[in-house]
PDB file of C-alpha atoms and ligand atoms in Angstrom:
ATOM      1  CA  MET A   3     -10.100 107.711  94.952  1.00  0.00           C
ATOM      2  CA  SER A   4     -12.437 108.277  91.976  1.00  0.00           C
ATOM      3  CA  ALA A   5     -15.207 106.024  93.273  1.00  0.00           C
ATOM      4  CA  PRO A   6     -16.287 107.868  96.443  1.00  0.00           C
ATOM      5  CA  ARG A   7     -15.782 111.224  94.817  1.00  0.00           C
ATOM      6  CA  PHE A   8     -19.060 111.308  92.982  1.00  0.00           C
ATOM      7  CA  ASP A   9     -20.866 108.618  94.871  1.00  0.00           C
ATOM      8  CA  HIS A  10     -23.901 110.611  95.739  1.00  0.00           C
ATOM      9  CA  ALA A  11     -24.209 111.807  92.156  1.00  0.00           C
ATOM     10  CA  LYS A  12     -24.969 108.312  91.012  1.00  0.00           C
ATOM     11  CA  ASP A  13     -28.573 108.315  92.228  1.00  0.00           C
ATOM     12  CA  ARG A  14     -29.348 111.337  90.171  1.00  0.00           C
ATOM     13  CA  ALA A  15     -30.326 110.623  86.628  1.00  0.00           C
ATOM     14  CA  GLY A  16     -28.891 112.651  83.721  1.00  0.00           C
ATOM     15  CA  GLU A  17     -25.801 114.057  85.457  1.00  0.00           C
ATOM     16  CA  LEU A  18     -23.729 116.304  83.306  1.00  0.00           C
ATOM     17  CA  SER A  19     -21.132 114.426  81.283  1.00  0.00           C
ATOM     18  CA  LEU A  20     -18.637 116.974  82.702  1.00  0.00           C
ATOM     19  CA  VAL A  21     -19.236 115.449  86.171  1.00  0.00           C
ATOM     20  CA  GLN A  22     -18.780 111.882  84.985  1.00  0.00           C
ATOM     21  CA  SER A  23     -15.556 112.680  83.198  1.00  0.00           C
ATOM     22  CA  ALA A  24     -14.105 114.866  85.952  1.00  0.00           C
ATOM     23  CA  PRO A  25     -12.546 112.014  88.015  1.00  0.00           C
ATOM     24  CA  GLU A  26     -10.526 111.041  84.960  1.00  0.00           C
ATOM     25  CA  LEU A  27      -8.753 114.407  85.089  1.00  0.00           C
ATOM     26  CA  ALA A  28      -5.650 114.846  87.188  1.00  0.00           C
ATOM     27  CA  PRO A  29      -6.029 117.441  89.988  1.00  0.00           C
ATOM     28  CA  ASP A  30      -4.095 120.118  88.143  1.00  0.00           C
ATOM     29  CA  GLU A  31      -6.144 119.557  84.932  1.00  0.00           C
ATOM     30  CA  ARG A  32      -9.291 119.795  86.944  1.00  0.00           C
ATOM     31  CA  GLY A  33      -8.008 123.031  88.425  1.00  0.00           C
ATOM     32  CA  ALA A  34      -7.096 124.482  85.032  1.00  0.00           C
ATOM     33  CA  THR A  35     -10.526 123.510  83.596  1.00  0.00           C
ATOM     34  CA  LEU A  36     -12.262 125.169  86.527  1.00  0.00           C
ATOM     35  CA  ALA A  37     -10.193 128.248  86.127  1.00  0.00           C
ATOM     36  CA  THR A  38     -11.125 128.478  82.477  1.00  0.00           C
ATOM     37  CA  LEU A  39     -14.821 128.208  83.411  1.00  0.00           C
ATOM     38  CA  VAL A  40     -14.471 130.911  86.076  1.00  0.00           C
ATOM     39  CA  ARG A  41     -12.838 133.234  83.494  1.00  0.00           C
ATOM     40  CA  ARG A  42     -15.884 132.671  81.262  1.00  0.00           C
ATOM     41  CA  GLU A  43     -18.182 133.372  84.221  1.00  0.00           C
ATOM     42  CA  LEU A  44     -16.480 136.688  84.735  1.00  0.00           C
ATOM     43  CA  GLU A  45     -17.130 137.605  81.157  1.00  0.00           C
ATOM     44  CA  LEU A  46     -20.781 136.510  81.416  1.00  0.00           C
ATOM     45  CA  ILE A  47     -21.461 138.716  84.415  1.00  0.00           C
ATOM     46  CA  GLY A  48     -20.030 141.607  82.441  1.00  0.00           C
ATOM     47  CA  GLU A  49     -16.569 141.789  83.939  1.00  0.00           C
ATOM     48  CA  ASP A  50     -13.264 142.056  82.175  1.00  0.00           C
ATOM     49  CA  PRO A  51     -11.199 139.059  83.258  1.00  0.00           C
ATOM     50  CA  MET A  52      -8.064 140.752  81.899  1.00  0.00           C
ATOM     51  CA  ARG A  53      -8.207 143.755  84.257  1.00  0.00           C
ATOM     52  CA  GLU A  54      -5.446 143.693  86.890  1.00  0.00           C
ATOM     53  CA  GLY A  55      -7.548 142.832  89.968  1.00  0.00           C
ATOM     54  CA  LEU A  56      -9.145 139.829  88.250  1.00  0.00           C
ATOM     55  CA  LEU A  57      -6.097 138.353  86.438  1.00  0.00           C
ATOM     56  CA  ARG A  58      -5.403 135.622  88.952  1.00  0.00           C
ATOM     57  CA  THR A  59      -8.997 135.361  90.250  1.00  0.00           C
ATOM     58  CA  PRO A  60      -9.990 132.293  88.141  1.00  0.00           C
ATOM     59  CA  GLU A  61      -7.012 130.252  89.524  1.00  0.00           C
ATOM     60  CA  ARG A  62      -7.710 131.450  93.115  1.00  0.00           C
ATOM     61  CA  VAL A  63     -11.433 130.543  92.800  1.00  0.00           C
ATOM     62  CA  ALA A  64     -10.551 127.140  91.365  1.00  0.00           C
ATOM     63  CA  LYS A  65      -8.162 126.485  94.217  1.00  0.00           C
ATOM     64  CA  SER A  66     -10.574 127.721  96.862  1.00  0.00           C
ATOM     65  CA  LEU A  67     -13.434 125.653  95.445  1.00  0.00           C
ATOM     66  CA  ALA A  68     -11.279 122.554  95.431  1.00  0.00           C
ATOM     67  CA  TRP A  69     -10.455 123.204  99.105  1.00  0.00           C
ATOM     68  CA  LEU A  70     -14.015 123.954 100.079  1.00  0.00           C
ATOM     69  CA  THR A  71     -15.181 120.675  98.486  1.00  0.00           C
ATOM     70  CA  ARG A  72     -12.321 118.422  99.550  1.00  0.00           C
ATOM     71  CA  GLY A  73     -14.744 116.314 101.591  1.00  0.00           C
ATOM     72  CA  TYR A  74     -15.460 114.373  98.432  1.00  0.00           C
ATOM     73  CA  GLU A  75     -11.961 112.949  98.691  1.00  0.00           C
ATOM     74  CA  GLN A  76     -12.417 111.868 102.308  1.00  0.00           C
ATOM     75  CA  ASP A  77     -14.408 109.295 104.234  1.00  0.00           C
ATOM     76  CA  VAL A  78     -15.162 108.792 107.880  1.00  0.00           C
ATOM     77  CA  ALA A  79     -13.120 105.614 108.382  1.00  0.00           C
ATOM     78  CA  ASP A  80     -10.023 107.421 107.077  1.00  0.00           C
ATOM     79  CA  VAL A  81     -10.248 110.454 109.235  1.00  0.00           C
ATOM     80  CA  VAL A  82     -11.171 108.468 112.394  1.00  0.00           C
ATOM     81  CA  GLY A  83      -8.323 106.029 111.654  1.00  0.00           C
ATOM     82  CA  SER A  84      -7.321 104.011 114.736  1.00  0.00           C
ATOM     83  CA  ALA A  85      -8.810 106.438 117.224  1.00  0.00           C
ATOM     84  CA  VAL A  86     -11.601 104.019 118.247  1.00  0.00           C
ATOM     85  CA  PHE A  87     -11.004 102.587 121.735  1.00  0.00           C
ATOM     86  CA  GLU A  88     -12.581  99.787 123.728  1.00  0.00           C
ATOM     87  CA  GLU A  89     -14.132 101.301 126.720  1.00  0.00           C
ATOM     88  CA  ALA A  90     -16.920 100.279 129.096  1.00  0.00           C
ATOM     89  CA  HIS A  91     -18.224 103.847 129.682  1.00  0.00           C
ATOM     90  CA  SER A  92     -21.920 103.807 128.807  1.00  0.00           C
ATOM     91  CA  GLN A  93     -23.032 107.333 129.573  1.00  0.00           C
ATOM     92  CA  MET A  94     -23.727 110.044 126.981  1.00  0.00           C
ATOM     93  CA  VAL A  95     -20.690 111.764 125.462  1.00  0.00           C
ATOM     94  CA  LEU A  96     -21.532 115.223 124.072  1.00  0.00           C
ATOM     95  CA  VAL A  97     -19.364 117.621 122.076  1.00  0.00           C
ATOM     96  CA  ARG A  98     -21.030 120.891 121.591  1.00  0.00           C
ATOM     97  CA  ASP A  99     -20.389 123.938 119.355  1.00  0.00           C
ATOM     98  CA  ILE A 100     -18.272 122.420 116.631  1.00  0.00           C
ATOM     99  CA  ASP A 101     -17.835 125.230 114.021  1.00  0.00           C
ATOM    100  CA  PHE A 102     -18.576 124.274 110.462  1.00  0.00           C
ATOM    101  CA  TYR A 103     -18.671 125.975 107.023  1.00  0.00           C
ATOM    102  CA  SER A 104     -20.381 124.356 104.053  1.00  0.00           C
ATOM    103  CA  LEU A 105     -21.790 125.385 100.669  1.00  0.00           C
ATOM    104  CA  CYS A 106     -25.450 125.023  99.811  1.00  0.00           C
ATOM    105  CA  GLU A 107     -25.947 122.939  96.737  1.00  0.00           C
ATOM    106  CA  HIS A 108     -28.684 125.132  95.422  1.00  0.00           C
ATOM    107  CA  HIS A 109     -26.707 128.392  95.131  1.00  0.00           C
ATOM    108  CA  MET A 110     -23.154 127.319  95.989  1.00  0.00           C
ATOM    109  CA  LEU A 111     -23.182 129.992  98.719  1.00  0.00           C
ATOM    110  CA  PRO A 112     -21.982 129.339 102.257  1.00  0.00           C
ATOM    111  CA  PHE A 113     -24.016 128.146 105.114  1.00  0.00           C
ATOM    112  CA  PHE A 114     -22.301 127.894 108.481  1.00  0.00           C
ATOM    113  CA  GLY A 115     -22.885 127.531 112.144  1.00  0.00           C
ATOM    114  CA  LYS A 116     -22.477 124.911 114.917  1.00  0.00           C
ATOM    115  CA  VAL A 117     -22.762 121.175 115.128  1.00  0.00           C
ATOM    116  CA  HIS A 118     -23.577 119.398 118.409  1.00  0.00           C
ATOM    117  CA  ILE A 119     -22.852 115.666 118.513  1.00  0.00           C
ATOM    118  CA  ALA A 120     -23.688 113.176 121.184  1.00  0.00           C
ATOM    119  CA  TYR A 121     -23.556 109.409 121.411  1.00  0.00           C
ATOM    120  CA  VAL A 122     -24.041 106.663 123.974  1.00  0.00           C
ATOM    121  CA  PRO A 123     -21.198 104.207 123.610  1.00  0.00           C
ATOM    122  CA  ASP A 124     -21.637 100.479 123.254  1.00  0.00           C
ATOM    123  CA  GLY A 125     -18.134  99.202 124.169  1.00  0.00           C
ATOM    124  CA  ARG A 126     -16.307 101.709 122.016  1.00  0.00           C
ATOM    125  CA  ILE A 127     -15.493 105.414 122.241  1.00  0.00           C
ATOM    126  CA  VAL A 128     -13.832 107.658 119.684  1.00  0.00           C
ATOM    127  CA  GLY A 129     -11.074 110.246 120.260  1.00  0.00           C
ATOM    128  CA  LEU A 130     -12.968 113.477 120.810  1.00  0.00           C
ATOM    129  CA  SER A 131     -10.874 115.445 118.357  1.00  0.00           C
ATOM    130  CA  LYS A 132     -12.164 113.134 115.650  1.00  0.00           C
ATOM    131  CA  LEU A 133     -15.687 114.352 115.812  1.00  0.00           C
ATOM    132  CA  PRO A 134     -14.946 117.778 114.192  1.00  0.00           C
ATOM    133  CA  ARG A 135     -13.019 115.900 111.530  1.00  0.00           C
ATOM    134  CA  VAL A 136     -16.126 113.788 110.828  1.00  0.00           C
ATOM    135  CA  VAL A 137     -18.081 117.038 110.486  1.00  0.00           C
ATOM    136  CA  GLU A 138     -15.449 118.269 107.967  1.00  0.00           C
ATOM    137  CA  VAL A 139     -15.796 115.174 105.744  1.00  0.00           C
ATOM    138  CA  PHE A 140     -19.442 116.074 105.011  1.00  0.00           C
ATOM    139  CA  ALA A 141     -19.441 119.845 105.446  1.00  0.00           C
ATOM    140  CA  ARG A 142     -16.742 120.272 102.737  1.00  0.00           C
ATOM    141  CA  ARG A 143     -19.126 119.203  99.975  1.00  0.00           C
ATOM    142  CA  LEU A 144     -22.107 120.765  98.274  1.00  0.00           C
ATOM    143  CA  GLN A 145     -24.812 120.147 100.862  1.00  0.00           C
ATOM    144  CA  VAL A 146     -28.301 120.735 102.178  1.00  0.00           C
ATOM    145  CA  GLN A 147     -28.421 121.115 105.891  1.00  0.00           C
ATOM    146  CA  GLU A 148     -30.749 118.188 106.369  1.00  0.00           C
ATOM    147  CA  ARG A 149     -28.449 115.768 104.582  1.00  0.00           C
ATOM    148  CA  LEU A 150     -25.325 117.100 106.305  1.00  0.00           C
ATOM    149  CA  THR A 151     -27.020 116.367 109.655  1.00  0.00           C
ATOM    150  CA  GLU A 152     -27.979 112.785 108.647  1.00  0.00           C
ATOM    151  CA  GLN A 153     -24.611 112.008 107.159  1.00  0.00           C
ATOM    152  CA  ILE A 154     -22.751 113.083 110.296  1.00  0.00           C
ATOM    153  CA  ALA A 155     -25.035 110.759 112.366  1.00  0.00           C
ATOM    154  CA  GLU A 156     -24.655 107.911 109.934  1.00  0.00           C
ATOM    155  CA  GLY A 157     -20.829 108.416 109.767  1.00  0.00           C
ATOM    156  CA  ILE A 158     -20.541 108.134 113.505  1.00  0.00           C
ATOM    157  CA  GLU A 159     -22.853 105.207 113.689  1.00  0.00           C
ATOM    158  CA  SER A 160     -20.800 103.399 110.981  1.00  0.00           C
ATOM    159  CA  VAL A 161     -17.417 103.632 112.741  1.00  0.00           C
ATOM    160  CA  LEU A 162     -18.604 103.375 116.392  1.00  0.00           C
ATOM    161  CA  ARG A 163     -21.731 101.262 116.336  1.00  0.00           C
ATOM    162  CA  PRO A 164     -22.956 103.083 119.482  1.00  0.00           C
ATOM    163  CA  ALA A 165     -26.220 102.512 121.393  1.00  0.00           C
ATOM    164  CA  GLY A 166     -27.365 105.786 119.888  1.00  0.00           C
ATOM    165  CA  VAL A 167     -26.264 108.993 118.321  1.00  0.00           C
ATOM    166  CA  GLY A 168     -27.782 112.460 118.188  1.00  0.00           C
ATOM    167  CA  VAL A 169     -26.731 115.381 115.926  1.00  0.00           C
ATOM    168  CA  VAL A 170     -28.067 118.917 115.976  1.00  0.00           C
ATOM    169  CA  VAL A 171     -26.944 121.490 113.371  1.00  0.00           C
ATOM    170  CA  GLU A 172     -27.752 125.204 113.753  1.00  0.00           C
ATOM    171  CA  ALA A 173     -26.879 127.270 110.704  1.00  0.00           C
ATOM    172  CA  GLU A 174     -27.325 130.512 108.872  1.00  0.00           C
ATOM    173  CA  HIS A 175     -27.513 130.434 105.106  1.00  0.00           C
ATOM    174  CA  LEU A 176     -25.969 133.235 103.059  1.00  0.00           C
ATOM    175  CA  CYS A 177     -28.292 132.363 100.127  1.00  0.00           C
ATOM    176  CA  MET A 178     -31.137 133.549 102.378  1.00  0.00           C
ATOM    177  CA  MET A 179     -29.258 136.422 104.096  1.00  0.00           C
ATOM    178  CA  MET A 180     -27.525 137.955 101.068  1.00  0.00           C
ATOM    179  CA  ARG A 181     -30.375 137.593  98.639  1.00  0.00           C
ATOM    180  CA  GLY A 182     -32.796 138.897 101.203  1.00  0.00           C
ATOM    181  CA  VAL A 183     -35.427 136.338 100.314  1.00  0.00           C
ATOM    182  CA  GLU A 184     -36.182 135.234 103.826  1.00  0.00           C
ATOM    183  CA  LYS A 185     -35.779 136.538 107.353  1.00  0.00           C
ATOM    184  CA  GLN A 186     -32.282 137.938 107.415  1.00  0.00           C
ATOM    185  CA  HIS A 187     -31.074 136.556 110.679  1.00  0.00           C
ATOM    186  CA  SER A 188     -33.025 133.341 110.984  1.00  0.00           C
ATOM    187  CA  THR A 189     -31.298 130.222 112.133  1.00  0.00           C
ATOM    188  CA  THR A 190     -32.168 126.854 110.683  1.00  0.00           C
ATOM    189  CA  ILE A 191     -32.014 123.943 113.112  1.00  0.00           C
ATOM    190  CA  THR A 192     -31.972 120.297 112.032  1.00  0.00           C
ATOM    191  CA  SER A 193     -31.489 117.138 114.012  1.00  0.00           C
ATOM    192  CA  ALA A 194     -30.779 113.450 113.402  1.00  0.00           C
ATOM    193  CA  LEU A 195     -31.548 111.020 116.206  1.00  0.00           C
ATOM    194  CA  ARG A 196     -30.715 107.320 116.052  1.00  0.00           C
ATOM    195  CA  GLY A 197     -30.848 104.373 118.346  1.00  0.00           C
ATOM    196  CA  CYS A 198     -31.562 105.301 121.983  1.00  0.00           C
ATOM    197  CA  PHE A 199     -31.685 108.977 121.037  1.00  0.00           C
ATOM    198  CA  ARG A 200     -34.723 108.192 118.926  1.00  0.00           C
ATOM    199  CA  ASP A 201     -36.266 105.432 121.072  1.00  0.00           C
ATOM    200  CA  ALA A 202     -35.537 106.547 124.681  1.00  0.00           C
ATOM    201  CA  PRO A 203     -37.337 109.819 125.525  1.00  0.00           C
ATOM    202  CA  ALA A 204     -35.119 110.379 128.606  1.00  0.00           C
ATOM    203  CA  THR A 205     -31.948 110.162 126.510  1.00  0.00           C
ATOM    204  CA  ARG A 206     -33.377 112.365 123.776  1.00  0.00           C
ATOM    205  CA  ASP A 207     -34.649 114.965 126.315  1.00  0.00           C
ATOM    206  CA  GLU A 208     -31.239 115.040 128.123  1.00  0.00           C
ATOM    207  CA  PHE A 209     -29.471 115.581 124.789  1.00  0.00           C
ATOM    208  CA  LEU A 210     -31.771 118.358 123.558  1.00  0.00           C
ATOM    209  CA  ARG A 211     -31.742 119.988 126.928  1.00  0.00           C
ATOM    210  CA  LEU A 212     -27.921 119.969 126.965  1.00  0.00           C
ATOM    211  CA  VAL A 213     -27.811 121.385 123.461  1.00  0.00           C
ATOM    212  CA  HIS A 214     -30.592 123.952 123.610  1.00  0.00           C
ATOM    213  CA  GLY A 215     -30.928 124.848 127.215  1.00  0.00           C
ATOM    214  CA  ARG A 216     -27.667 126.687 127.611  1.00  0.00           C
ATOM    215  CA  ARG A 217     -28.283 130.263 126.488  1.00  0.00           C
TER     216      ARG A 217
HETATM  217 ZN1  LIG B   4     -29.010 128.024  98.935  1.00  0.00          ZN
END
């Protein structure tokens, strides 16, 4: 459990010692420590953590943050489980408009939108209900949209070994919208194309037309 939790933190030098010691803590200790930090945050922004409306806020925030980042505890192989089936079908499979909610790693504010996933099977298909769960594994972490997109593609590639996979993510970022630093209603679109989605123009075009050409 503790190994995958902070996997991606390893390649960053000088991580806080708090991060390194966190996996040693039991979940309820982690929650209590977080709540203490949130109480301190409230003081630092000039609030009174003892006033009635805020009394249980630190515990709620700690719980909600644990839930919103539960993807650290999950991996693709686990959520897909045994839902990979032998199948000769070799045409594109596309699931469009998968809702997701994530937190940007720069501000810890939500970004959210839709994910579109397509793959061309190579002897195996995956239960369609599993694709939204693959999205959840990576969305429920601190993210940047570009990495989220790549990780979804990589996750599907790893369990399915398809002829190709394409992922498009369309999202709005509250850190841009709420802070008013950029265009308020802009949508950010990212894509990850692998295998025949990268190498075969006809496949790529079909995918992008199906994803973008609908409105
Ligand atoms: Zn941000």
